Short mmCIF file of C-alpha atoms and ligand atoms in Angstrom, two decimals:
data_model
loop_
_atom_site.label_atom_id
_atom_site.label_comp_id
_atom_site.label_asym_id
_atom_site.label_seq_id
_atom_site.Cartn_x
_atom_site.Cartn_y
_atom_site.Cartn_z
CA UNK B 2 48.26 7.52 -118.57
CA UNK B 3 47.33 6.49 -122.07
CA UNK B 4 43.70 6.42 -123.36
CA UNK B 5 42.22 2.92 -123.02
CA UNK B 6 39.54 1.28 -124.34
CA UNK B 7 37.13 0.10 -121.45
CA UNK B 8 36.26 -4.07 -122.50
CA UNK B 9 32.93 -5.49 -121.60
CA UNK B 10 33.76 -6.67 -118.38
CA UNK B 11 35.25 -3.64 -117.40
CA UNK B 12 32.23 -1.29 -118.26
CA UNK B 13 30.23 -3.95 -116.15
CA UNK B 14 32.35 -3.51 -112.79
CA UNK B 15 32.68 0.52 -113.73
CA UNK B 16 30.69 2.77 -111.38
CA UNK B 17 28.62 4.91 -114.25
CA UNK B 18 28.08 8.12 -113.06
CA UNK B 19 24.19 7.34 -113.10
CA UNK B 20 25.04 4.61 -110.76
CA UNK B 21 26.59 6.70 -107.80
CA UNK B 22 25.04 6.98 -104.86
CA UNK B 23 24.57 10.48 -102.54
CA UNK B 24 27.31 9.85 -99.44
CA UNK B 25 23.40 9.89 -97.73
CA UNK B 26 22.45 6.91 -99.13
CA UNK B 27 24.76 4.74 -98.28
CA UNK B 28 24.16 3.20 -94.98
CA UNK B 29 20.68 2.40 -96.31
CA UNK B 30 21.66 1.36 -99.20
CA UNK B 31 24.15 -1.13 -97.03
CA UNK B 32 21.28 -2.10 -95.05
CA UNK B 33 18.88 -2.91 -97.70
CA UNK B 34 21.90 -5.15 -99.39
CA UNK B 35 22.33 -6.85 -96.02
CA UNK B 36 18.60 -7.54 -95.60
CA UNK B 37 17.80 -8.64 -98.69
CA UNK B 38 21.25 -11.04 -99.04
CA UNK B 39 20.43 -14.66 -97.82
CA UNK B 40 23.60 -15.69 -96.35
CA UNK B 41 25.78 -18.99 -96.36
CA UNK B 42 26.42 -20.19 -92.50
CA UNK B 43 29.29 -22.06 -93.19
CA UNK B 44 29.89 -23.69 -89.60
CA UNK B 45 27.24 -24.69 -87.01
CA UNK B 46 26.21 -27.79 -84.87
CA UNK B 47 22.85 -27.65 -86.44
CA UNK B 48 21.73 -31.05 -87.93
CA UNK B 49 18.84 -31.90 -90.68
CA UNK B 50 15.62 -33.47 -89.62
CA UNK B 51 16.98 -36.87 -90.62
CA UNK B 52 19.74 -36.41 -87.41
CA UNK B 53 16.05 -36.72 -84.77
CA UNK B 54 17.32 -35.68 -81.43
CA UNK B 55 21.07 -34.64 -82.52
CA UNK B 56 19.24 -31.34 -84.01
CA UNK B 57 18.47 -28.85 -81.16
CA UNK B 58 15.25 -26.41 -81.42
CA UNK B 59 13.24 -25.14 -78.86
CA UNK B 60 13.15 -22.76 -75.59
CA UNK B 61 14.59 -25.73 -73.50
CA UNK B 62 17.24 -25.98 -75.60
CA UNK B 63 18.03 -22.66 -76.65
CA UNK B 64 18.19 -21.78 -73.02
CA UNK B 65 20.14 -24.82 -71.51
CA UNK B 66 22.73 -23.44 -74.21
CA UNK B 67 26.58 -23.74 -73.01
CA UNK B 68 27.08 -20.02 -73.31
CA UNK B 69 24.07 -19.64 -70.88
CA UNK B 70 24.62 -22.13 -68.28
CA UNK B 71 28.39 -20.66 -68.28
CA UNK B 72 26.45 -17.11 -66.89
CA UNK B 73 24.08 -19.09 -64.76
CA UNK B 74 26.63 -20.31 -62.59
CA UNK B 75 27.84 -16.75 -61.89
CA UNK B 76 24.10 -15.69 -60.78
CA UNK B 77 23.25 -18.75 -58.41
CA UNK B 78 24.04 -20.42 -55.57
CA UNK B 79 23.34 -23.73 -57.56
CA UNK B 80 26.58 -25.61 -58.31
CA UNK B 81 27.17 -27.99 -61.37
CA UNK B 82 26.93 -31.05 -59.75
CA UNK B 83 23.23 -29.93 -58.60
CA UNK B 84 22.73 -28.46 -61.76
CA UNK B 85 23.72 -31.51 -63.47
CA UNK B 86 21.11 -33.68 -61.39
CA UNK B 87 18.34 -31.68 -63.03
CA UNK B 88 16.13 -32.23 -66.18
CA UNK B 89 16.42 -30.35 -69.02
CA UNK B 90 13.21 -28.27 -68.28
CA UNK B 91 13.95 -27.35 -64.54
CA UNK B 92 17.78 -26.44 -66.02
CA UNK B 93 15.74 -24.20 -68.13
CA UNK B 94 13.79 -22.98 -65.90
CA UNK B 95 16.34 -22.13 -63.15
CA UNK B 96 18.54 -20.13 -66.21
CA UNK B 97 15.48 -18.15 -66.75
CA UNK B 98 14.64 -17.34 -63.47
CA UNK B 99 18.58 -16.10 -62.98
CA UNK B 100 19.05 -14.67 -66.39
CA UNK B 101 16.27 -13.23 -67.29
CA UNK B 102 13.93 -12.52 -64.35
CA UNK B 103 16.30 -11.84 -61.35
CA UNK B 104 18.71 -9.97 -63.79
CA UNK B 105 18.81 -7.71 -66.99
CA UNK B 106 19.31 -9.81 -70.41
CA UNK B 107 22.39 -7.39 -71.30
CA UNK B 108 24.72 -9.95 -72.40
CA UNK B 109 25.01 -11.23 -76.31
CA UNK B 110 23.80 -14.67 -75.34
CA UNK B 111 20.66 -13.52 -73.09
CA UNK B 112 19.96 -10.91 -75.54
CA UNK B 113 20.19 -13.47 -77.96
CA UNK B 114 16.94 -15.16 -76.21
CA UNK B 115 14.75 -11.89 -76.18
CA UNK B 116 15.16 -11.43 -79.81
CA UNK B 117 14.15 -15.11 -80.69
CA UNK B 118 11.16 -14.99 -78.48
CA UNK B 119 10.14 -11.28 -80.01
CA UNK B 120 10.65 -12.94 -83.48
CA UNK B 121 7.59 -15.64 -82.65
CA UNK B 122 5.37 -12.86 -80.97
CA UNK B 123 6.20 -14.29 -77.43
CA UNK B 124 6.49 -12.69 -74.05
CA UNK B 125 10.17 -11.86 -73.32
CA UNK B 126 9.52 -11.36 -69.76
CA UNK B 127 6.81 -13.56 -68.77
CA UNK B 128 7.89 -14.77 -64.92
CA UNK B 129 7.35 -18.38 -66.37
CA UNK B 130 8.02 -20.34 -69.92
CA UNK B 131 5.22 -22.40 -70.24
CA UNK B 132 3.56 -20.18 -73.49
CA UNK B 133 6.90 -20.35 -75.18
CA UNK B 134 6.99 -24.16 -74.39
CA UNK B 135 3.08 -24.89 -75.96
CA UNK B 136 4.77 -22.62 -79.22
CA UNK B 137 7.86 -24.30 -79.71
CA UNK B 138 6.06 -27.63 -79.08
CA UNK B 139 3.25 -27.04 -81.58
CA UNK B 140 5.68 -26.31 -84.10
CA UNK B 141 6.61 -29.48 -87.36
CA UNK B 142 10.18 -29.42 -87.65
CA UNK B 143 10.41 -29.23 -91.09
CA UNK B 144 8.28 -26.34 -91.50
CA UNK B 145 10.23 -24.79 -88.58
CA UNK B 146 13.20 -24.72 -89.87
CA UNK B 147 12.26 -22.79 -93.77
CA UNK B 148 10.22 -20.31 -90.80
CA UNK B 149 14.02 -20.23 -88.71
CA UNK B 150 15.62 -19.81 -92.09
CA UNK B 151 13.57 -17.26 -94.10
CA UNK B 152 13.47 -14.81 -90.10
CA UNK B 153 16.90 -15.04 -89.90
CA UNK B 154 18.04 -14.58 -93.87
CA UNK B 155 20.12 -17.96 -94.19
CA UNK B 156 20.00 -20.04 -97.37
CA UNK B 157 21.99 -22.80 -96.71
CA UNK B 158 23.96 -23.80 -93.45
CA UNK B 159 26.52 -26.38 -93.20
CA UNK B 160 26.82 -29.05 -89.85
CA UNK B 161 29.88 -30.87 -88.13
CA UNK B 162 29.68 -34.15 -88.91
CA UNK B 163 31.61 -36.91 -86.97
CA UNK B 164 31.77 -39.54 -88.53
CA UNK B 165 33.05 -41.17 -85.60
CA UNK B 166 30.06 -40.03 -82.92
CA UNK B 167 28.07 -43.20 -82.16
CA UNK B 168 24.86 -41.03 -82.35
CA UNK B 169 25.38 -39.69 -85.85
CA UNK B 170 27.38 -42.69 -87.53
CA UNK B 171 23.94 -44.87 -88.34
CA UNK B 172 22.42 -42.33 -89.51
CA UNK B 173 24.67 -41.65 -92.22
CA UNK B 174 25.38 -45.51 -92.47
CA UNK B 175 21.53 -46.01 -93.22
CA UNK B 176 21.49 -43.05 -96.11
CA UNK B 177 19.03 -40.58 -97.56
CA UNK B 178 19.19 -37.57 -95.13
CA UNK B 179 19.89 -35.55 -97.86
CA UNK B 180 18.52 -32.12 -97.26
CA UNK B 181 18.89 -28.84 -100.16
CA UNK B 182 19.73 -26.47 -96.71
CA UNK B 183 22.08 -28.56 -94.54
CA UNK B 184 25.69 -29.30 -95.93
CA UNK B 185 27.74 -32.04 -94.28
CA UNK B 186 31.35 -31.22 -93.09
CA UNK B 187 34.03 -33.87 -92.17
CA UNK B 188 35.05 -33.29 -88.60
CA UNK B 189 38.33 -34.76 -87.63
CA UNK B 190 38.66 -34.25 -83.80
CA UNK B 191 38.90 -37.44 -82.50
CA UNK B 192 41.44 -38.53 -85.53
CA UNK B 193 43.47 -35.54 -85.08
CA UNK B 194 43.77 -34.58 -81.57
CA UNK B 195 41.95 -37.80 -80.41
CA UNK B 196 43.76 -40.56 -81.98
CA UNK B 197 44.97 -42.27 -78.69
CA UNK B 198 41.67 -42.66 -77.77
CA UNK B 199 39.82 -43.11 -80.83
CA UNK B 200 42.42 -44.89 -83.36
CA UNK B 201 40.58 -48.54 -82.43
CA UNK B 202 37.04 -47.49 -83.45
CA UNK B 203 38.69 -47.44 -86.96
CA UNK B 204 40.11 -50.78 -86.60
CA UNK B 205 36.66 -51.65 -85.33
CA UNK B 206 35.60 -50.60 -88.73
CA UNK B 207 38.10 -52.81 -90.29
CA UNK B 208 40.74 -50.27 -91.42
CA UNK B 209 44.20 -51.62 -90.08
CA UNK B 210 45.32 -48.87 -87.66
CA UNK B 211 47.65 -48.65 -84.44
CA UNK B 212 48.04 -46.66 -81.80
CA UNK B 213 50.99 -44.95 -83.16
CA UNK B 214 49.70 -44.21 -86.48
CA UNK B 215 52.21 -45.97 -88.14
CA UNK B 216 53.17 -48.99 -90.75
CA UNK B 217 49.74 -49.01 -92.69
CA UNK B 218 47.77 -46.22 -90.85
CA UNK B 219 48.32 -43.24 -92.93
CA UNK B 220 47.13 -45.19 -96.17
CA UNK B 221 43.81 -46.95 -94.06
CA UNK B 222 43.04 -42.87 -92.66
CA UNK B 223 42.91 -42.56 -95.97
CA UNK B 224 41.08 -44.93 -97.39
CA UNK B 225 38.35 -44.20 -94.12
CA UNK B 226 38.46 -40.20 -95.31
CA UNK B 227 37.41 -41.96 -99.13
CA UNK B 228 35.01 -43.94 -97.60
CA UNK B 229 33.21 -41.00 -95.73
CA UNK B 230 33.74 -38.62 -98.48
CA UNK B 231 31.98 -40.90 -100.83
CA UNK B 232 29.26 -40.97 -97.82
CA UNK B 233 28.55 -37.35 -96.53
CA UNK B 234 29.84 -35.71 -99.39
CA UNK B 235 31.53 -32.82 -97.36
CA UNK B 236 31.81 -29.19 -98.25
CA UNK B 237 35.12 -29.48 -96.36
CA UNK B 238 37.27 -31.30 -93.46
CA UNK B 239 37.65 -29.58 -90.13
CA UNK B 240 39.53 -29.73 -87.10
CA UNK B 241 39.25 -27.64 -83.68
CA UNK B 242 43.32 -26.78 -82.55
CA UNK B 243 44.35 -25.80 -79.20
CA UNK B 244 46.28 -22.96 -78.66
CA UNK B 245 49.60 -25.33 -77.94
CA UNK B 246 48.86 -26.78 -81.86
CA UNK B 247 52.02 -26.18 -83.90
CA UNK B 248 52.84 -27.90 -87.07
CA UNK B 249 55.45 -29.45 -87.94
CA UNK B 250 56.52 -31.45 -84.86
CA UNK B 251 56.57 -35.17 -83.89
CA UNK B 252 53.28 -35.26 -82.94
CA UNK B 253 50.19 -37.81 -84.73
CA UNK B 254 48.19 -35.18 -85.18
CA UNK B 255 51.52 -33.30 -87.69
CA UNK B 256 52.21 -36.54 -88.93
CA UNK B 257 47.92 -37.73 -89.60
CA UNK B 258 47.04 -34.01 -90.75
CA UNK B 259 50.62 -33.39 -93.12
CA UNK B 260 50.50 -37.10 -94.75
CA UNK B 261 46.70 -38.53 -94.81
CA UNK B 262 44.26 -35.42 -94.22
CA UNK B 263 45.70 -32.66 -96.10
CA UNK B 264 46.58 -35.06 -99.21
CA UNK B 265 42.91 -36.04 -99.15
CA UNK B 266 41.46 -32.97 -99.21
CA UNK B 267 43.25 -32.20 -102.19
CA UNK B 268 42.85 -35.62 -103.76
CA UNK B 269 38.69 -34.21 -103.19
CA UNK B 270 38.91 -30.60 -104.04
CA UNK B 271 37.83 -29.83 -100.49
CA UNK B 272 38.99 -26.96 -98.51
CA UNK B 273 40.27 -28.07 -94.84
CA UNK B 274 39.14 -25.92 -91.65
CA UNK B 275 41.40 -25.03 -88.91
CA UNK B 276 39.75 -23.51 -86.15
CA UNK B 277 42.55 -22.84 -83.58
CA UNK B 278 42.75 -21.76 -80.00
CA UNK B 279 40.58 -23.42 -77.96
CA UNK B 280 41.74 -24.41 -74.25
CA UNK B 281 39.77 -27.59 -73.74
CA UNK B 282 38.00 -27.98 -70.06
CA UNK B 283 39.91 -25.72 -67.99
CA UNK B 284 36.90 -26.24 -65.80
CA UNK B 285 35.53 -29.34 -66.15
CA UNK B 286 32.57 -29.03 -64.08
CA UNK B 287 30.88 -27.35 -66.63
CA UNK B 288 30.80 -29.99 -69.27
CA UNK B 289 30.80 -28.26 -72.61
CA UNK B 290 30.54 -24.47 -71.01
CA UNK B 291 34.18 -25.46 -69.52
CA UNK B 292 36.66 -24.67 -72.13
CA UNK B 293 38.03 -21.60 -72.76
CA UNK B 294 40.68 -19.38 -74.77
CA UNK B 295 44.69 -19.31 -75.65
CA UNK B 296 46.66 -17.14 -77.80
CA UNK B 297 48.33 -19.97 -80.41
CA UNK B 298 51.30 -19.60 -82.42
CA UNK B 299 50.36 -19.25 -85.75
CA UNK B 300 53.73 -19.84 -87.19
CA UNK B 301 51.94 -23.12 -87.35
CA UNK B 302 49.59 -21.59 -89.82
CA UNK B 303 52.45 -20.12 -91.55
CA UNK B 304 53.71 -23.83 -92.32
CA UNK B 305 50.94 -25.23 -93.51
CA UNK B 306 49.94 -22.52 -95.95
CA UNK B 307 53.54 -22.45 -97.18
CA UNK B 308 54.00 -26.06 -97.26
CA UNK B 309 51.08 -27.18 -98.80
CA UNK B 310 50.50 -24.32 -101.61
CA UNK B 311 47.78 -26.74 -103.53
CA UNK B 312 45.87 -26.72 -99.97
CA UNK B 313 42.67 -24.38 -99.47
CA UNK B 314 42.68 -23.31 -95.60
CA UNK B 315 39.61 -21.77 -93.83
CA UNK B 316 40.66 -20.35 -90.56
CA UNK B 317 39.14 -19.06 -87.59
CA UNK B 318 41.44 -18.17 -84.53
CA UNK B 319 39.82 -18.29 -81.25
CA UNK B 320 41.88 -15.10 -79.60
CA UNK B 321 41.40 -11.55 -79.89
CA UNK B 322 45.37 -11.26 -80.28
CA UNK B 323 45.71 -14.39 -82.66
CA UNK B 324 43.27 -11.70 -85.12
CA UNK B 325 45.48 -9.01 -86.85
CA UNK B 326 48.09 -11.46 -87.38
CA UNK B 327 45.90 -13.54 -89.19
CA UNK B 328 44.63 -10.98 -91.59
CA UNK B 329 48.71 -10.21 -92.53
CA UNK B 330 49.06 -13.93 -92.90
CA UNK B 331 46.00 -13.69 -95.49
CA UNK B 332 47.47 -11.40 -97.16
CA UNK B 333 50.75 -13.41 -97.95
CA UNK B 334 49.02 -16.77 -98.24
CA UNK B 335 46.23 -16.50 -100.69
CA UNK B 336 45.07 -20.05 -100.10
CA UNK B 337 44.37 -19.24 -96.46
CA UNK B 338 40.59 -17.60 -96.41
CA UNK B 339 39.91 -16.13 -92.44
CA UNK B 340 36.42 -16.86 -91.38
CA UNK B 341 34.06 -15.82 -88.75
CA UNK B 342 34.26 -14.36 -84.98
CA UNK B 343 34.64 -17.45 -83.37
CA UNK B 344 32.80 -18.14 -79.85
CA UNK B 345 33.97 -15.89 -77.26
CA UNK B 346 35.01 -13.39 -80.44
CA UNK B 347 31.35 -13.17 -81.26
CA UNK B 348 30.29 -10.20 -79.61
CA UNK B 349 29.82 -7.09 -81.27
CA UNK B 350 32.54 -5.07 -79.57
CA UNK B 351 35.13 -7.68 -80.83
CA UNK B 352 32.98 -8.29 -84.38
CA UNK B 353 33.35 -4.46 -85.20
CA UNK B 354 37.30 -4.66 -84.12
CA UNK B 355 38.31 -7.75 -86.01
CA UNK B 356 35.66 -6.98 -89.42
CA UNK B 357 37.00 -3.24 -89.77
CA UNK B 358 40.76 -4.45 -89.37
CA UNK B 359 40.05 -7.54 -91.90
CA UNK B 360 38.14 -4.34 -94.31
CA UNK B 361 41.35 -2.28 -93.76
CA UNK B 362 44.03 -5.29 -94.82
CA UNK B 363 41.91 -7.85 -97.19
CA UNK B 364 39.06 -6.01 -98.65
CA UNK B 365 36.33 -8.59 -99.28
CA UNK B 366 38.14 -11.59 -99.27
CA UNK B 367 37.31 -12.87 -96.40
CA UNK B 368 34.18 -14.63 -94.85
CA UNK B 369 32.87 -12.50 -91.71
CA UNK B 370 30.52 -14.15 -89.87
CA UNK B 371 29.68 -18.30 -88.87
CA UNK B 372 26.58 -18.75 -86.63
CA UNK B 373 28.32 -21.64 -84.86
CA UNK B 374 24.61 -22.25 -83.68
CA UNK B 375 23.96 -25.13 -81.96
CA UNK B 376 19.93 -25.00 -81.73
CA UNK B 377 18.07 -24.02 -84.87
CA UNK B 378 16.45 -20.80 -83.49
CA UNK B 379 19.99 -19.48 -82.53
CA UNK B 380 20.65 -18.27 -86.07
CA UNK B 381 17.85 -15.73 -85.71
CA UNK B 382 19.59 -13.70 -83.50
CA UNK B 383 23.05 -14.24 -84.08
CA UNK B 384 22.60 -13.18 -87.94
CA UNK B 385 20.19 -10.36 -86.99
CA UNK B 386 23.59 -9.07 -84.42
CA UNK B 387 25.54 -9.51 -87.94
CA UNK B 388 23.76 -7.60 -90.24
CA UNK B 389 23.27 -4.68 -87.00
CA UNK B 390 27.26 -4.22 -86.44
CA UNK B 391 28.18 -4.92 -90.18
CA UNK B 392 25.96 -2.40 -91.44
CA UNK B 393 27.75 0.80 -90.10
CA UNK B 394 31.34 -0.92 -90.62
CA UNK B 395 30.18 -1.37 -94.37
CA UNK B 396 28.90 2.32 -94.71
CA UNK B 397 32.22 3.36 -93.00
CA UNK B 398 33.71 1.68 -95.58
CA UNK B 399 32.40 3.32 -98.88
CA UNK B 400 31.90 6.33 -97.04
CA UNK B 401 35.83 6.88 -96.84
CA UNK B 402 35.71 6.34 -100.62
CA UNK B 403 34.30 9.10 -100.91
CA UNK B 404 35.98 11.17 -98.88
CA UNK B 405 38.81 9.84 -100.77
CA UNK B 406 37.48 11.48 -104.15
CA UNK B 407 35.81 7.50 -105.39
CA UNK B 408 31.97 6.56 -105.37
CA UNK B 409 30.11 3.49 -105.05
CA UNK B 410 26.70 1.90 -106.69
CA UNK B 411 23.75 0.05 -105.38
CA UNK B 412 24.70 -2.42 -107.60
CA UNK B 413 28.68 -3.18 -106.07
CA UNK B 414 27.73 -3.06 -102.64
CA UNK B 415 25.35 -5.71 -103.61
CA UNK B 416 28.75 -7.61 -105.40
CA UNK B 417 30.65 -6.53 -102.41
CA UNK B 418 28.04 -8.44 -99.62
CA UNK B 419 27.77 -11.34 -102.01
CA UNK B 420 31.48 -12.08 -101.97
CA UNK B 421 31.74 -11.76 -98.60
CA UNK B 422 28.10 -13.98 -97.47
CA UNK B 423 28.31 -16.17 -99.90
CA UNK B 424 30.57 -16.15 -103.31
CA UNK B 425 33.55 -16.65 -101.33
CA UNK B 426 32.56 -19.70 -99.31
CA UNK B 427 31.14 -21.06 -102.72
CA UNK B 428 33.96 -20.41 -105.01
CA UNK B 429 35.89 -22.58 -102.39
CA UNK B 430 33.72 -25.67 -102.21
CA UNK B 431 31.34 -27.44 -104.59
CA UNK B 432 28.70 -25.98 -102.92
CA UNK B 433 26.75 -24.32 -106.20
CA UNK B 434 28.79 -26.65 -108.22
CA UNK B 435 25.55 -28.68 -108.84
O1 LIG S 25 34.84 -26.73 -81.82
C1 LIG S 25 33.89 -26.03 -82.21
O2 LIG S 25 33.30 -26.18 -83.31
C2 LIG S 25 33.41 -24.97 -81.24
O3 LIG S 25 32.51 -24.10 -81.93
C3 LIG S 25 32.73 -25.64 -80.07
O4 LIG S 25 31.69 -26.46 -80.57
C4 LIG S 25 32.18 -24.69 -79.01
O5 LIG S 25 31.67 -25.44 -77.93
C5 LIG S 25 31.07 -23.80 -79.51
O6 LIG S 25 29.94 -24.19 -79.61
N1 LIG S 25 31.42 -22.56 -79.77
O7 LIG S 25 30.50 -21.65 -80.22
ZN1 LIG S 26 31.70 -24.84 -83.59
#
């Protein structure tokens, strides 16, 4: 190979010899970089102080989570209907009694509770909650959440908005609930999979929609998506997909998402979510604990990416065997960006599975992790569980390059953790674009 010059940029990305690290300083080299790295949570069902009640905090909440109550009910004799007929505090009580004192907190979401309380100095096995109760409720929101933030090493983190909820809608119809750490997101739901049910709150609104989506629909979703763009200024749109979505077919959802959603996003810059794989309320009984999990055909994936090159897709995929085939589809669709370990894939046996094969096929372009948290306090532990099974898949990582005859700096693991926490989330929105 003949000599080249090395220009600017390429002495800046060039690992100087000075710059190597020893194989032995690696992993805490990776650790530091993790530590240190505020990350981007780029999906939860958090909500800024403005939301009041929508946003979640507390032990009452934190423990009356869905991913909770769905273990409660397989450690007591209480059924959902008597569950149901309880207040939020005896709910919480009666999951800490079964969770936590009559059993071992050995699962993620139990876990999850221990680490919050250690993080605030509580007990974690007091036989009662009323100290964690006087904490929580002695605590000013707003102060709260920079405490959350700054524990749990989260900069910004972006909500699901519907603009169509009849909790949430005045509050964005009244303004100013701006807030520098909470981005807005446009969730579609009820226009994509709900339109049936949902298509005459938009004629409510005075947009003039039918129940088949057709004549002037497609142009009045659009002119609503304006109107709430204008409004929320989204990072993105979003929609949560079964595992039975496929696209194209003759369904509203194909015909709402390919000719009014998908044109919109682009007409805004704005990336559009897929999050696909859910099995709504297979057990119904447990309200919001009672979906669960299908494998989806992402040929339907396959279609959109191809079809709609100008189109930025973030996906998640809600089944363990829906993951490797997404990462080969990333590879042949480079406006398709894989994100997170979705739900049920957030546990760290499937987190190290699905972030070393993502490693091994894309590199760094890809976004690992989403909190999905639903009550502020969440984050702290489900970013600490991040950084704890990223760390040795990371080290893994350069440590083959080595072994390979390559080295690595301080300074690219540090380029390697920003791409993947935050530079390519913000590269794909307007989120540092001022
Ligand atoms: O559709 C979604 O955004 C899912 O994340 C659901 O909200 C689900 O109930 C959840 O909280 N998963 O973590
Ligand atoms: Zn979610």
């Amino acid at each position: 190979m003949g000599a080249t010059s090395l220009n600017p940029s390429d002495l800046k990305n060039k690992v100087l010899p000075a710059d190597l690290l020893a194989v032995d300083q690696i992993h805490s080299a990776v650790e530091g970089t993790l530590a240190a790295t505020p990350f981007i949570d780029i999906h939860t069902h958090l909500f800024s102080p403005a939301f009041g009640k929508l946003g979640l905090w507390g032990i009452d909440e934190l423990l009356t989570y869905h991913y909770l109550e769905a273990e409660f009910f397989r450690s007591s004799n209480t059924t959902p209907e008597q569950y149901w007929k309880l207040s939020k505090r005896e709910r919480a009580d009666a999951i800490w009694r079964a969770l936590f004192v009559g059993n071992s907190p050995i699962s993620e979401s139990t876990r999850g509770i221990i680490a919050v309380l250690q993080a605030f100095d509580l007990p974690t096995d007091a036989s009662a909650l009323e100290e964690a109760r006087e904490f929580f409720n002695a605590q000013s929101i707003e102060q709260h959440i920079r405490k959350v933030f700054e524990i749990a090493g989260v900069s910004d983190v972006v909500m699901t908005n519907d603009p169509l909820d009849p909790e949430e809608q005045p509050v964005w119809l009244k303004g100013d609930q701006d807030h520098e750490q909470f981005h807005a997101v446009l969730r579609l739901d009820r226009i994509l999979w709900g339109w049936p049910k949902h298509w005459q709150q938009l004629a409510s609104q005075g947009y003039a929609v039918d129940e088949k989506a057709s004549g002037k629909s497609i142009g009045e979703v659009r002119r609503f998506l304006a109107d709430w763009h204008k409004r929320m200024r989204p990072l993105y749109m979003a929609v949560s997909l079964t595992d039975a979505f496929f696209y194209p077919d003759d369904s509203i959802t194909s015909k709402i998402l390919g000719e009014a959603v998908l044109p919109s996003c682009r007409e805004f810059g704005l990336p559009m979510s897929l999050m696909i794989g859910v099995r709504r309320q297979v057990n119904p009984r447990l309200r919001l604990a009672g979906d669960a999990v299908g494998r989806a055909d992402l040929r339907a994936l396959e279609n959109l990416c191809r079809s709609f090159p100008e189109n930025r897709f973030l996906v998640s995929v809600l089944s363990r065997e829906n993951q490797h085939e997404l990462c080969v589809y990333a590879r042949k669709f480079n406006n398709m960006m894989p994100f997170g370990c979705w739900w049920f894939m957030n546990n760290p046996s499937i987190v190290e599975e699905i972030t070393r094969e993502r490693i091994e096929l894309l590199g760094t372009t890809f976004i690992p992790q989403h909190s999905d948290a639903r009550v502020l306090e969440q984050v702290i532990y489900k970013w600490r569980n991040t950084r704890r099974t990223l760390a040795p898949i990371l080290t893994n990582a350069y440590k083959l390059i080595y072994d390979d005859g390559g080295g690595i700096s301080r300074r690219h693991i540090q380029r390697d953790v920003n791409r993947l926490f935050r530079s390519n989330f913000e590269n794909w929105t307007s989120l540092r674009a001022g």
